[in-house]
Short mmCIF file of C-alpha atoms in Angstrom, two decimals:
data_model
loop_
_atom_site.label_atom_id
_atom_site.label_comp_id
_atom_site.label_asym_id
_atom_site.label_seq_id
_atom_site.Cartn_x
_atom_site.Cartn_y
_atom_site.Cartn_z
CA ILE A 196 181.18 116.29 112.11
CA ALA A 197 182.74 115.41 108.76
CA ASP A 198 184.38 111.99 108.33
CA GLN A 199 188.09 112.28 109.10
CA ASN A 200 188.66 108.49 108.77
CA THR A 201 187.83 107.96 105.11
CA GLY A 202 188.68 104.39 104.16
CA LEU A 203 189.08 103.16 107.73
CA ASN A 204 186.76 100.90 109.75
CA GLU A 205 184.43 103.46 111.28
CA PRO A 206 183.56 106.98 110.17
CA ARG A 207 184.68 109.51 112.78
CA GLY A 208 184.76 113.24 112.98
CA ILE A 209 187.10 115.10 115.31
CA GLY A 210 185.97 113.73 118.67
CA PHE A 211 182.63 112.34 117.45
CA ALA A 212 181.44 109.04 116.07
CA LEU A 213 179.49 109.39 112.83
CA LYS A 214 177.05 106.52 112.65
CA PRO A 215 175.01 105.92 109.53
CA GLY A 216 171.56 105.34 110.97
CA GLY A 217 172.55 107.09 114.17
CA PHE A 218 172.59 106.13 117.81
CA GLY A 219 168.87 105.47 118.19
CA ARG A 220 166.81 103.39 115.79
CA ALA A 221 165.07 106.42 114.24
CA CYS A 222 168.16 108.63 113.98
CA SER A 223 169.12 109.99 110.59
CA PRO A 224 172.45 109.21 108.90
CA ARG A 225 173.60 112.71 109.91
CA THR A 226 173.64 111.79 113.63
CA PHE A 227 176.89 112.22 115.53
CA GLY A 228 177.85 111.60 119.14
CA HIS A 229 180.12 109.98 121.65
CA GLY A 230 179.78 107.15 124.16
CA GLY A 231 181.79 106.73 127.33
CA SER A 232 183.17 103.73 129.18
CA THR A 233 181.22 104.58 132.34
CA GLY A 234 177.75 104.26 130.86
CA THR A 235 177.37 107.64 129.20
CA ILE A 236 176.24 108.68 125.76
CA ALA A 237 175.58 111.97 124.01
CA TRP A 238 174.29 112.33 120.46
CA ALA A 239 172.66 114.90 118.23
CA ASP A 240 170.63 114.50 115.07
CA PRO A 241 170.74 117.67 112.94
CA ALA A 242 168.00 116.33 110.65
CA THR A 243 165.44 116.24 113.48
CA ASN A 244 167.02 118.81 115.81
CA VAL A 245 167.05 116.23 118.63
CA THR A 246 169.83 115.92 121.20
CA CYS A 247 170.12 113.15 123.78
CA VAL A 248 172.49 112.99 126.76
CA ILE A 249 172.39 110.08 129.20
CA LEU A 250 174.76 109.95 132.16
CA THR A 251 175.05 106.94 134.47
CA THR A 252 177.71 105.47 136.72
CA LEU A 253 177.13 101.95 135.42
CA PRO A 254 179.82 100.34 133.28
CA ALA A 255 179.01 100.55 129.56
CA ASN A 256 178.83 96.76 129.24
CA VAL A 257 175.87 96.86 131.67
CA SER A 258 174.24 100.19 130.83
CA ASN A 259 174.22 99.77 127.02
CA LYS A 260 171.65 96.99 127.08
CA LEU A 261 169.68 98.11 130.14
CA LEU A 262 169.52 101.86 129.66
CA LEU A 263 171.52 103.61 126.93
CA LYS A 264 170.18 101.78 123.87
CA PRO A 265 166.50 101.63 124.97
CA VAL A 266 166.41 105.30 126.00
CA SER A 267 168.23 106.41 122.83
CA ASP A 268 165.66 104.49 120.79
CA LEU A 269 162.76 106.15 122.64
CA VAL A 270 164.25 109.62 122.25
CA SER A 271 164.94 109.14 118.54
CA ASP A 272 161.48 107.62 117.99
CA SER A 273 159.84 110.65 119.61
CA ALA A 274 161.15 112.89 116.83
CA ALA A 275 160.19 110.60 113.97
#
């Protein structure tokens, strides 16, 4: 979960995206995870000890707005 892309566009660990601010709106900068093209997302926030996994069969371009982002926000907010 350490940045292996120093100096490149997006911080990434080995297999995980490292997103400052996280995947949900209340996630800490330590949050890491991975999204899939078929409407899936998994992330963990070590600062709050919260993990979120959402699996759908919807394409990501549909599920991001309708499901993945709103649910990730709710899950991250619940730990804040």
